[in-house]
Amino acid sequence: MSSKSDLGDSEKNPNVDSQTVLQARDVDVAAMVVTDVNVPETLTDDVAKRIRNKVDKHLLPLMCLTFVIMLSDQVVVAQSAILGIFPGARLNQDQFNWLATVLYISVMAFEYPQNLALQRFPVAKWISLNIFIWSIALCCHAAARSFGALVACRMVLGACEAVIVPGFMIITSMFYTRKEHTQRVGYWYLTGVFGASCMGFVAFGLLHVTGTRLMQWQWMIIIMGIVSFLYAIVFLIFFPDSPINARFLNPEERALAVQRIKVNQAGLENKKWKREQFIEALLDPKVWIMAAFQFISHVPISMNFQKQIIVSQLGFNAIQTTLLSCADGVVAVLGILIGVYLASIPSIGNGYAGIIMSVPPLVGSILVNVLPSKHKIALLFMYWLSYTVSSPYTVFFGWVISLSAGHTKRITMNTIILVSGYAGLAVGPLMWRKKYQPRNRVPWIVVSVCVVTSAILLFILRTMLDRENKRRDREPRSTQYDEVFVEKVAPDGSVAIHRVDKAFLDLTDVENRDFRYIL
């Protein structure tokens, strides 16, 4: 942590004597909020619950709906596979696969710029701007008549969608305690997966639309583009940038909301980019283990983009395939719910929950590969079982928010992890090649290997964090950051000096020895 000793300020306030005095830009924004309103050091359970319920009421519906919109917009091209996009845009199978890969390559390319923008600009306003732009890019898909035109649209879409996951990771850490992260992330992920699966009903309805100048796949994309545009307006109006400007909280409740998340030892945010935190993130071994997990666990997720083709090649017609694809969301939601529930059990926690939830997709991916082709119903159920592959990484996303501190380090770690995940999503579609159809035996083998490997990485990560927690428990408590003060300029120009709690000093998880990793 960078700091400076300001002797002039110490003279103004003899109580701080020669202790460290920081400028407001060096500490977390939360440090300035809690000095405005007198709040208790520790909140009662009733007060904490009241604040949390109010946050849930105003934030969770919008976060869940945002994920529905985002995932639906991502899979709208996949749904178009049986709505005429192949002849309409003159695509072959390999080009269709590349449309998914291009999207994720674009997300990877813009992940760090988007994370830097989230640190520099108001979070909610920046996200709403990106939703506006991607809604326009999505509508432009309908005008595309070639692979190249669709690639251009997908690149813009990916650049804008790169902001959602890191933005929501930051927002979740701002409003919720670390013990609440996994459950909240589970809520918006399962809602998004279920909502995106309901696109199958839209596709089913459009299969019956005939006699219009626009093809069925074009109607699908235009409908989603308009919905996304309207939603961007809603998001801009109602979503707060942080607890300190949340309109649904009064000034006292904002301070209480900040005080409530002090237990995270991670603060809210800091707009100053810190080189030392950036370097620490690059040198932190746990970051790269998480990045490896993200890459390997996301390769199997590519089946989301292939689901219509996979199900149809099991022996179902277009209408049956469209309706059956709606069940994917139900299966995924059940898997996520079970994973989140297991993670909430103290004796299991996030790490073991992710490992346990790797078993169903492993069994499904093996059996879908070995069962005879004539048993298409059994194959369908094994495909659905393998579709729970999203459960381990959903639990992981809720977990990873709790595993770092220091705003620059956090956004750097988020970038590395998210880029790794999108790299897996970019590579994954390329394995579903036409020469492997209809049984796709090679892709299913890859899925099985990835599920096992990602479970091993979760075990390594949990073991590493557990050992670090025990090492810190054995250490004598450090008092290095117990007496730190911050300058605050009042409206009349006078300067006051306030003591800052360690939790609001924008320390990293390595610097703050009181930080304990959630397991």
JSON list of C-alpha atoms in Angstrom, two decimals, residues 195-397:
[
{"chain": "A", "resi": 195, "resn": "GLY", "atom": "CA", "xyz": [-34.59, -16.89, -19.09]},
{"chain": "A", "resi": 196, "resn": "ALA", "atom": "CA", "xyz": [-32.29, -17.59, -22.02]},
{"chain": "A", "resi": 197, "resn": "SER", "atom": "CA", "xyz": [-33.69, -21.12, -22.29]},
{"chain": "A", "resi": 198, "resn": "CYS", "atom": "CA", "xyz": [-37.18, -19.67, -22.57]},
{"chain": "A", "resi": 199, "resn": "MET", "atom": "CA", "xyz": [-36.03, -18.26, -25.90]},
{"chain": "A", "resi": 200, "resn": "GLY", "atom": "CA", "xyz": [-37.00, -21.69, -27.16]},
{"chain": "A", "resi": 201, "resn": "PHE", "atom": "CA", "xyz": [-40.66, -20.72, -26.75]},
{"chain": "A", "resi": 202, "resn": "VAL", "atom": "CA", "xyz": [-40.04, -17.58, -28.81]},
{"chain": "A", "resi": 203, "resn": "ALA", "atom": "CA", "xyz": [-38.35, -19.69, -31.47]},
{"chain": "A", "resi": 204, "resn": "PHE", "atom": "CA", "xyz": [-41.27, -22.14, -31.39]},
{"chain": "A", "resi": 205, "resn": "GLY", "atom": "CA", "xyz": [-43.72, -19.30, -31.99]},
{"chain": "A", "resi": 206, "resn": "LEU", "atom": "CA", "xyz": [-41.64, -17.87, -34.82]},
{"chain": "A", "resi": 207, "resn": "LEU", "atom": "CA", "xyz": [-41.56, -21.26, -36.55]},
{"chain": "A", "resi": 208, "resn": "HIS", "atom": "CA", "xyz": [-45.22, -20.61, -37.31]},
{"chain": "A", "resi": 209, "resn": "VAL", "atom": "CA", "xyz": [-44.65, -17.13, -38.73]},
{"chain": "A", "resi": 210, "resn": "THR", "atom": "CA", "xyz": [-44.81, -17.18, -42.51]},
{"chain": "A", "resi": 211, "resn": "GLY", "atom": "CA", "xyz": [-45.58, -14.80, -45.35]},
{"chain": "A", "resi": 212, "resn": "THR", "atom": "CA", "xyz": [-43.45, -11.86, -44.11]},
{"chain": "A", "resi": 213, "resn": "ARG", "atom": "CA", "xyz": [-40.55, -10.11, -45.81]},
{"chain": "A", "resi": 214, "resn": "LEU", "atom": "CA", "xyz": [-38.32, -10.88, -42.88]},
{"chain": "A", "resi": 215, "resn": "MET", "atom": "CA", "xyz": [-37.16, -14.42, -42.21]},
{"chain": "A", "resi": 216, "resn": "GLN", "atom": "CA", "xyz": [-37.91, -16.10, -38.87]},
{"chain": "A", "resi": 217, "resn": "TRP", "atom": "CA", "xyz": [-34.35, -15.71, -37.56]},
{"chain": "A", "resi": 218, "resn": "GLN", "atom": "CA", "xyz": [-34.44, -11.99, -38.35]},
{"chain": "A", "resi": 219, "resn": "TRP", "atom": "CA", "xyz": [-37.62, -11.54, -36.32]},
{"chain": "A", "resi": 220, "resn": "MET", "atom": "CA", "xyz": [-35.98, -13.31, -33.40]},
{"chain": "A", "resi": 221, "resn": "ILE", "atom": "CA", "xyz": [-33.01, -10.94, -33.43]},
{"chain": "A", "resi": 222, "resn": "ILE", "atom": "CA", "xyz": [-35.05, -7.76, -33.92]},
{"chain": "A", "resi": 223, "resn": "ILE", "atom": "CA", "xyz": [-37.35, -8.66, -31.01]},
{"chain": "A", "resi": 224, "resn": "MET", "atom": "CA", "xyz": [-34.39, -9.16, -28.68]},
{"chain": "A", "resi": 225, "resn": "GLY", "atom": "CA", "xyz": [-32.69, -5.99, -29.93]},
{"chain": "A", "resi": 226, "resn": "ILE", "atom": "CA", "xyz": [-35.73, -3.86, -29.13]},
{"chain": "A", "resi": 227, "resn": "VAL", "atom": "CA", "xyz": [-36.13, -5.49, -25.70]},
{"chain": "A", "resi": 228, "resn": "SER", "atom": "CA", "xyz": [-32.46, -4.80, -24.93]},
{"chain": "A", "resi": 229, "resn": "PHE", "atom": "CA", "xyz": [-32.76, -1.14, -25.98]},
{"chain": "A", "resi": 230, "resn": "LEU", "atom": "CA", "xyz": [-35.78, -0.56, -23.75]},
{"chain": "A", "resi": 231, "resn": "TYR", "atom": "CA", "xyz": [-34.09, -2.32, -20.86]},
{"chain": "A", "resi": 232, "resn": "ALA", "atom": "CA", "xyz": [-31.03, -0.05, -21.14]},
{"chain": "A", "resi": 233, "resn": "ILE", "atom": "CA", "xyz": [-33.31, 2.89, -20.28]},
{"chain": "A", "resi": 234, "resn": "VAL", "atom": "CA", "xyz": [-34.70, 1.06, -17.24]},
{"chain": "A", "resi": 235, "resn": "PHE", "atom": "CA", "xyz": [-31.20, 0.18, -16.04]},
{"chain": "A", "resi": 236, "resn": "LEU", "atom": "CA", "xyz": [-29.97, 3.76, -16.42]},
{"chain": "A", "resi": 237, "resn": "ILE", "atom": "CA", "xyz": [-32.83, 5.14, -14.37]},
{"chain": "A", "resi": 238, "resn": "PHE", "atom": "CA", "xyz": [-33.00, 2.65, -11.50]},
{"chain": "A", "resi": 239, "resn": "PHE", "atom": "CA", "xyz": [-29.58, 1.05, -10.96]},
{"chain": "A", "resi": 240, "resn": "PRO", "atom": "CA", "xyz": [-27.17, 2.75, -8.48]},
{"chain": "A", "resi": 241, "resn": "ASP", "atom": "CA", "xyz": [-23.42, 3.10, -8.99]},
{"chain": "A", "resi": 242, "resn": "SER", "atom": "CA", "xyz": [-22.63, 2.15, -5.38]},
{"chain": "A", "resi": 243, "resn": "PRO", "atom": "CA", "xyz": [-24.16, 2.26, -1.87]},
{"chain": "A", "resi": 244, "resn": "ILE", "atom": "CA", "xyz": [-23.03, 5.87, -1.44]},
{"chain": "A", "resi": 245, "resn": "ASN", "atom": "CA", "xyz": [-25.43, 7.14, -4.13]},
{"chain": "A", "resi": 246, "resn": "ALA", "atom": "CA", "xyz": [-28.19, 4.53, -4.01]},
{"chain": "A", "resi": 247, "resn": "ARG", "atom": "CA", "xyz": [-31.42, 6.54, -4.14]},
{"chain": "A", "resi": 248, "resn": "PHE", "atom": "CA", "xyz": [-33.42, 3.80, -2.43]},
{"chain": "A", "resi": 249, "resn": "LEU", "atom": "CA", "xyz": [-31.29, 4.33, 0.70]},
{"chain": "A", "resi": 250, "resn": "ASN", "atom": "CA", "xyz": [-31.37, 7.47, 2.84]},
{"chain": "A", "resi": 251, "resn": "PRO", "atom": "CA", "xyz": [-28.02, 9.00, 4.03]},
{"chain": "A", "resi": 252, "resn": "GLU", "atom": "CA", "xyz": [-28.06, 7.04, 7.27]},
{"chain": "A", "resi": 253, "resn": "GLU", "atom": "CA", "xyz": [-28.89, 3.77, 5.49]},
{"chain": "A", "resi": 254, "resn": "ARG", "atom": "CA", "xyz": [-26.05, 4.38, 3.02]},
{"chain": "A", "resi": 255, "resn": "ALA", "atom": "CA", "xyz": [-23.59, 4.62, 5.90]},
{"chain": "A", "resi": 256, "resn": "LEU", "atom": "CA", "xyz": [-25.14, 1.52, 7.47]},
{"chain": "A", "resi": 257, "resn": "ALA", "atom": "CA", "xyz": [-24.82, -0.33, 4.15]},
{"chain": "A", "resi": 258, "resn": "VAL", "atom": "CA", "xyz": [-21.14, 0.58, 4.00]},
{"chain": "A", "resi": 259, "resn": "GLN", "atom": "CA", "xyz": [-20.60, -0.42, 7.63]},
{"chain": "A", "resi": 260, "resn": "ARG", "atom": "CA", "xyz": [-22.36, -3.73, 7.00]},
{"chain": "A", "resi": 261, "resn": "ILE", "atom": "CA", "xyz": [-19.85, -4.83, 4.38]},
{"chain": "A", "resi": 262, "resn": "LYS", "atom": "CA", "xyz": [-16.84, -3.81, 6.50]},
{"chain": "A", "resi": 263, "resn": "VAL", "atom": "CA", "xyz": [-16.49, -7.48, 7.49]},
{"chain": "A", "resi": 264, "resn": "ASN", "atom": "CA", "xyz": [-15.32, -8.14, 3.92]},
{"chain": "A", "resi": 265, "resn": "GLN", "atom": "CA", "xyz": [-12.08, -6.26, 4.70]},
{"chain": "A", "resi": 266, "resn": "ALA", "atom": "CA", "xyz": [-12.24, -5.13, 1.06]},
{"chain": "A", "resi": 267, "resn": "GLY", "atom": "CA", "xyz": [-14.03, -1.74, 1.04]},
{"chain": "A", "resi": 268, "resn": "LEU", "atom": "CA", "xyz": [-16.18, -0.45, -1.83]},
{"chain": "A", "resi": 269, "resn": "GLU", "atom": "CA", "xyz": [-14.02, 1.08, -4.54]},
{"chain": "A", "resi": 270, "resn": "ASN", "atom": "CA", "xyz": [-11.09, 3.37, -5.22]},
{"chain": "A", "resi": 271, "resn": "LYS", "atom": "CA", "xyz": [-10.82, 5.39, -8.44]},
{"chain": "A", "resi": 272, "resn": "LYS", "atom": "CA", "xyz": [-7.01, 5.53, -8.32]},
{"chain": "A", "resi": 273, "resn": "TRP", "atom": "CA", "xyz": [-5.15, 2.87, -10.33]},
{"chain": "A", "resi": 274, "resn": "LYS", "atom": "CA", "xyz": [-2.31, 1.45, -8.21]},
{"chain": "A", "resi": 275, "resn": "ARG", "atom": "CA", "xyz": [0.66, -0.11, -9.96]},
{"chain": "A", "resi": 276, "resn": "GLU", "atom": "CA", "xyz": [1.77, -2.14, -6.93]},
{"chain": "A", "resi": 277, "resn": "GLN", "atom": "CA", "xyz": [-1.63, -3.82, -6.70]},
{"chain": "A", "resi": 278, "resn": "PHE", "atom": "CA", "xyz": [-1.56, -4.59, -10.43]},
{"chain": "A", "resi": 279, "resn": "ILE", "atom": "CA", "xyz": [1.84, -6.29, -10.04]},
{"chain": "A", "resi": 280, "resn": "GLU", "atom": "CA", "xyz": [0.68, -8.17, -6.94]},
{"chain": "A", "resi": 281, "resn": "ALA", "atom": "CA", "xyz": [-2.23, -9.63, -8.91]},
{"chain": "A", "resi": 282, "resn": "LEU", "atom": "CA", "xyz": [0.11, -10.80, -11.68]},
{"chain": "A", "resi": 283, "resn": "LEU", "atom": "CA", "xyz": [2.43, -12.51, -9.17]},
{"chain": "A", "resi": 284, "resn": "ASP", "atom": "CA", "xyz": [-0.31, -14.11, -7.04]},
{"chain": "A", "resi": 285, "resn": "PRO", "atom": "CA", "xyz": [-0.30, -17.89, -7.71]},
{"chain": "A", "resi": 286, "resn": "LYS", "atom": "CA", "xyz": [-3.95, -18.35, -6.73]},
{"chain": "A", "resi": 287, "resn": "VAL", "atom": "CA", "xyz": [-4.97, -15.97, -9.53]},
{"chain": "A", "resi": 288, "resn": "TRP", "atom": "CA", "xyz": [-3.44, -18.27, -12.14]},
{"chain": "A", "resi": 289, "resn": "ILE", "atom": "CA", "xyz": [-4.98, -21.39, -10.63]},
{"chain": "A", "resi": 290, "resn": "MET", "atom": "CA", "xyz": [-8.36, -19.65, -10.86]},
{"chain": "A", "resi": 291, "resn": "ALA", "atom": "CA", "xyz": [-7.56, -18.60, -14.43]},
{"chain": "A", "resi": 292, "resn": "ALA", "atom": "CA", "xyz": [-6.74, -22.20, -15.36]},
{"chain": "A", "resi": 293, "resn": "PHE", "atom": "CA", "xyz": [-10.01, -23.37, -13.82]},
{"chain": "A", "resi": 294, "resn": "GLN", "atom": "CA", "xyz": [-11.92, -20.71, -15.74]},
{"chain": "A", "resi": 295, "resn": "PHE", "atom": "CA", "xyz": [-10.42, -21.70, -19.07]},
{"chain": "A", "resi": 296, "resn": "ILE", "atom": "CA", "xyz": [-10.87, -25.45, -18.66]},
{"chain": "A", "resi": 297, "resn": "SER", "atom": "CA", "xyz": [-14.35, -25.25, -17.10]},
{"chain": "A", "resi": 298, "resn": "HIS", "atom": "CA", "xyz": [-15.63, -22.99, -19.87]},
{"chain": "A", "resi": 299, "resn": "VAL", "atom": "CA", "xyz": [-14.63, -25.20, -22.80]},
{"chain": "A", "resi": 300, "resn": "PRO", "atom": "CA", "xyz": [-17.63, -27.54, -22.15]},
{"chain": "A", "resi": 301, "resn": "ILE", "atom": "CA", "xyz": [-19.98, -24.55, -21.89]},
{"chain": "A", "resi": 302, "resn": "SER", "atom": "CA", "xyz": [-19.71, -24.32, -25.68]},
{"chain": "A", "resi": 303, "resn": "MET", "atom": "CA", "xyz": [-22.53, -26.86, -25.83]},
{"chain": "A", "resi": 304, "resn": "ASN", "atom": "CA", "xyz": [-24.87, -23.92, -25.09]},
{"chain": "A", "resi": 305, "resn": "PHE", "atom": "CA", "xyz": [-24.20, -22.63, -28.60]},
{"chain": "A", "resi": 306, "resn": "GLN", "atom": "CA", "xyz": [-24.66, -26.09, -30.11]},
{"chain": "A", "resi": 307, "resn": "LYS", "atom": "CA", "xyz": [-27.69, -27.27, -28.16]},
{"chain": "A", "resi": 308, "resn": "GLN", "atom": "CA", "xyz": [-30.20, -27.03, -31.00]},
{"chain": "A", "resi": 309, "resn": "ILE", "atom": "CA", "xyz": [-27.92, -28.99, -33.30]},
{"chain": "A", "resi": 310, "resn": "ILE", "atom": "CA", "xyz": [-27.00, -31.58, -30.63]},
{"chain": "A", "resi": 311, "resn": "VAL", "atom": "CA", "xyz": [-30.63, -32.33, -29.74]},
{"chain": "A", "resi": 312, "resn": "SER", "atom": "CA", "xyz": [-31.81, -32.44, -33.36]},
{"chain": "A", "resi": 313, "resn": "GLN", "atom": "CA", "xyz": [-29.08, -34.96, -34.23]},
{"chain": "A", "resi": 314, "resn": "LEU", "atom": "CA", "xyz": [-30.31, -37.25, -31.48]},
{"chain": "A", "resi": 315, "resn": "GLY", "atom": "CA", "xyz": [-33.30, -37.86, -33.75]},
{"chain": "A", "resi": 316, "resn": "PHE", "atom": "CA", "xyz": [-35.82, -35.06, -32.98]},
{"chain": "A", "resi": 317, "resn": "ASN", "atom": "CA", "xyz": [-37.51, -32.80, -35.53]},
{"chain": "A", "resi": 318, "resn": "ALA", "atom": "CA", "xyz": [-37.33, -28.97, -35.55]},
{"chain": "A", "resi": 319, "resn": "ILE", "atom": "CA", "xyz": [-40.43, -28.34, -33.41]},
{"chain": "A", "resi": 320, "resn": "GLN", "atom": "CA", "xyz": [-39.49, -31.07, -30.91]},
{"chain": "A", "resi": 321, "resn": "THR", "atom": "CA", "xyz": [-35.93, -29.73, -30.70]},
{"chain": "A", "resi": 322, "resn": "THR", "atom": "CA", "xyz": [-37.16, -26.19, -30.04]},
{"chain": "A", "resi": 323, "resn": "LEU", "atom": "CA", "xyz": [-39.46, -27.25, -27.20]},
{"chain": "A", "resi": 324, "resn": "LEU", "atom": "CA", "xyz": [-36.96, -29.71, -25.69]},
{"chain": "A", "resi": 325, "resn": "SER", "atom": "CA", "xyz": [-34.30, -26.99, -25.60]},
{"chain": "A", "resi": 326, "resn": "CYS", "atom": "CA", "xyz": [-36.46, -25.13, -23.06]},
{"chain": "A", "resi": 327, "resn": "ALA", "atom": "CA", "xyz": [-35.79, -27.95, -20.60]},
{"chain": "A", "resi": 328, "resn": "ASP", "atom": "CA", "xyz": [-32.08, -27.11, -20.68]},
{"chain": "A", "resi": 329, "resn": "GLY", "atom": "CA", "xyz": [-32.76, -24.06, -18.54]},
{"chain": "A", "resi": 330, "resn": "VAL", "atom": "CA", "xyz": [-34.74, -26.04, -15.98]},
{"chain": "A", "resi": 331, "resn": "VAL", "atom": "CA", "xyz": [-31.92, -28.56, -15.66]},
{"chain": "A", "resi": 332, "resn": "ALA", "atom": "CA", "xyz": [-29.28, -25.82, -15.38]},
{"chain": "A", "resi": 333, "resn": "VAL", "atom": "CA", "xyz": [-31.32, -23.94, -12.77]},
{"chain": "A", "resi": 334, "resn": "LEU", "atom": "CA", "xyz": [-31.73, -27.06, -10.64]},
{"chain": "A", "resi": 335, "resn": "GLY", "atom": "CA", "xyz": [-27.99, -27.70, -10.84]},
{"chain": "A", "resi": 336, "resn": "ILE", "atom": "CA", "xyz": [-27.16, -24.13, -9.82]},
{"chain": "A", "resi": 337, "resn": "LEU", "atom": "CA", "xyz": [-29.67, -24.20, -6.95]},
{"chain": "A", "resi": 338, "resn": "ILE", "atom": "CA", "xyz": [-28.17, -27.41, -5.60]},
{"chain": "A", "resi": 339, "resn": "GLY", "atom": "CA", "xyz": [-24.64, -26.02, -5.98]},
{"chain": "A", "resi": 340, "resn": "VAL", "atom": "CA", "xyz": [-25.51, -22.77, -4.19]},
{"chain": "A", "resi": 341, "resn": "TYR", "atom": "CA", "xyz": [-27.25, -24.70, -1.40]},
{"chain": "A", "resi": 342, "resn": "LEU", "atom": "CA", "xyz": [-24.24, -26.97, -0.92]},
{"chain": "A", "resi": 343, "resn": "ALA", "atom": "CA", "xyz": [-21.91, -23.95, -0.86]},
{"chain": "A", "resi": 344, "resn": "SER", "atom": "CA", "xyz": [-23.98, -22.45, 1.98]},
{"chain": "A", "resi": 345, "resn": "ILE", "atom": "CA", "xyz": [-23.30, -25.47, 4.21]},
{"chain": "A", "resi": 346, "resn": "PRO", "atom": "CA", "xyz": [-20.24, -24.55, 6.33]},
{"chain": "A", "resi": 347, "resn": "SER", "atom": "CA", "xyz": [-18.79, -28.05, 6.30]},
{"chain": "A", "resi": 348, "resn": "ILE", "atom": "CA", "xyz": [-18.88, -28.11, 2.48]},
{"chain": "A", "resi": 349, "resn": "GLY", "atom": "CA", "xyz": [-18.34, -24.52, 1.36]},
{"chain": "A", "resi": 350, "resn": "ASN", "atom": "CA", "xyz": [-17.65, -23.23, -2.13]},
{"chain": "A", "resi": 351, "resn": "GLY", "atom": "CA", "xyz": [-14.67, -25.38, -3.03]},
{"chain": "A", "resi": 352, "resn": "TYR", "atom": "CA", "xyz": [-16.19, -28.74, -2.17]},
{"chain": "A", "resi": 353, "resn": "ALA", "atom": "CA", "xyz": [-19.59, -27.68, -3.58]},
{"chain": "A", "resi": 354, "resn": "GLY", "atom": "CA", "xyz": [-17.97, -27.02, -6.97]},
{"chain": "A", "resi": 355, "resn": "ILE", "atom": "CA", "xyz": [-16.25, -30.40, -6.86]},
{"chain": "A", "resi": 356, "resn": "ILE", "atom": "CA", "xyz": [-19.45, -32.25, -5.94]},
{"chain": "A", "resi": 357, "resn": "MET", "atom": "CA", "xyz": [-21.37, -30.49, -8.72]},
{"chain": "A", "resi": 358, "resn": "SER", "atom": "CA", "xyz": [-18.78, -31.71, -11.23]},
{"chain": "A", "resi": 359, "resn": "VAL", "atom": "CA", "xyz": [-20.06, -35.29, -10.82]},
{"chain": "A", "resi": 360, "resn": "PRO", "atom": "CA", "xyz": [-23.40, -34.99, -12.73]},
{"chain": "A", "resi": 361, "resn": "PRO", "atom": "CA", "xyz": [-21.92, -33.44, -15.90]},
{"chain": "A", "resi": 362, "resn": "LEU", "atom": "CA", "xyz": [-19.09, -35.98, -15.83]},
{"chain": "A", "resi": 363, "resn": "VAL", "atom": "CA", "xyz": [-21.55, -38.88, -15.68]},
{"chain": "A", "resi": 364, "resn": "GLY", "atom": "CA", "xyz": [-23.74, -37.31, -18.36]},
{"chain": "A", "resi": 365, "resn": "SER", "atom": "CA", "xyz": [-20.88, -36.60, -20.77]},
{"chain": "A", "resi": 366, "resn": "ILE", "atom": "CA", "xyz": [-19.56, -40.15, -20.45]},
{"chain": "A", "resi": 367, "resn": "LEU", "atom": "CA", "xyz": [-22.91, -41.88, -20.93]},
{"chain": "A", "resi": 368, "resn": "VAL", "atom": "CA", "xyz": [-24.01, -39.67, -23.83]},
{"chain": "A", "resi": 369, "resn": "ASN", "atom": "CA", "xyz": [-20.89, -40.95, -25.57]},
{"chain": "A", "resi": 370, "resn": "VAL", "atom": "CA", "xyz": [-21.25, -44.67, -24.87]},
{"chain": "A", "resi": 371, "resn": "LEU", "atom": "CA", "xyz": [-25.01, -45.34, -25.03]},
{"chain": "A", "resi": 372, "resn": "PRO", "atom": "CA", "xyz": [-26.28, -46.77, -28.37]},
{"chain": "A", "resi": 373, "resn": "SER", "atom": "CA", "xyz": [-27.81, -44.27, -30.83]},
{"chain": "A", "resi": 374, "resn": "LYS", "atom": "CA", "xyz": [-31.15, -46.09, -30.80]},
{"chain": "A", "resi": 375, "resn": "HIS", "atom": "CA", "xyz": [-31.81, -44.99, -27.20]},
{"chain": "A", "resi": 376, "resn": "LYS", "atom": "CA", "xyz": [-32.49, -41.39, -28.08]},
{"chain": "A", "resi": 377, "resn": "ILE", "atom": "CA", "xyz": [-34.55, -40.68, -24.94]},
{"chain": "A", "resi": 378, "resn": "ALA", "atom": "CA", "xyz": [-31.76, -41.97, -22.69]},
{"chain": "A", "resi": 379, "resn": "LEU", "atom": "CA", "xyz": [-29.24, -39.94, -24.71]},
{"chain": "A", "resi": 380, "resn": "LEU", "atom": "CA", "xyz": [-31.42, -36.84, -24.28]},
{"chain": "A", "resi": 381, "resn": "PHE", "atom": "CA", "xyz": [-31.46, -37.28, -20.50]},
{"chain": "A", "resi": 382, "resn": "MET", "atom": "CA", "xyz": [-27.69, -37.79, -20.42]},
{"chain": "A", "resi": 383, "resn": "TYR", "atom": "CA", "xyz": [-27.29, -34.60, -22.48]},
{"chain": "A", "resi": 384, "resn": "TRP", "atom": "CA", "xyz": [-29.46, -32.78, -19.95]},
{"chain": "A", "resi": 385, "resn": "LEU", "atom": "CA", "xyz": [-27.35, -34.19, -17.11]},
{"chain": "A", "resi": 386, "resn": "SER", "atom": "CA", "xyz": [-24.19, -32.94, -18.80]},
{"chain": "A", "resi": 387, "resn": "TYR", "atom": "CA", "xyz": [-25.85, -29.52, -19.16]},
{"chain": "A", "resi": 388, "resn": "THR", "atom": "CA", "xyz": [-25.37, -29.02, -15.40]},
{"chain": "A", "resi": 389, "resn": "VAL", "atom": "CA", "xyz": [-21.74, -28.27, -16.30]},
{"chain": "A", "resi": 390, "resn": "SER", "atom": "CA", "xyz": [-22.57, -24.62, -15.56]},
{"chain": "A", "resi": 391, "resn": "SER", "atom": "CA", "xyz": [-23.09, -25.37, -11.83]},
{"chain": "A", "resi": 392, "resn": "PRO", "atom": "CA", "xyz": [-19.42, -25.59, -10.73]},
{"chain": "A", "resi": 393, "resn": "TYR", "atom": "CA", "xyz": [-18.39, -22.34, -12.38]},
{"chain": "A", "resi": 394, "resn": "THR", "atom": "CA", "xyz": [-21.48, -20.52, -11.07]},
{"chain": "A", "resi": 395, "resn": "VAL", "atom": "CA", "xyz": [-20.46, -21.49, -7.53]},
{"chain": "A", "resi": 396, "resn": "PHE", "atom": "CA", "xyz": [-16.91, -20.43, -8.41]},
{"chain": "A", "resi": 397, "resn": "PHE", "atom": "CA", "xyz": [-18.04, -16.97, -9.58]}
]
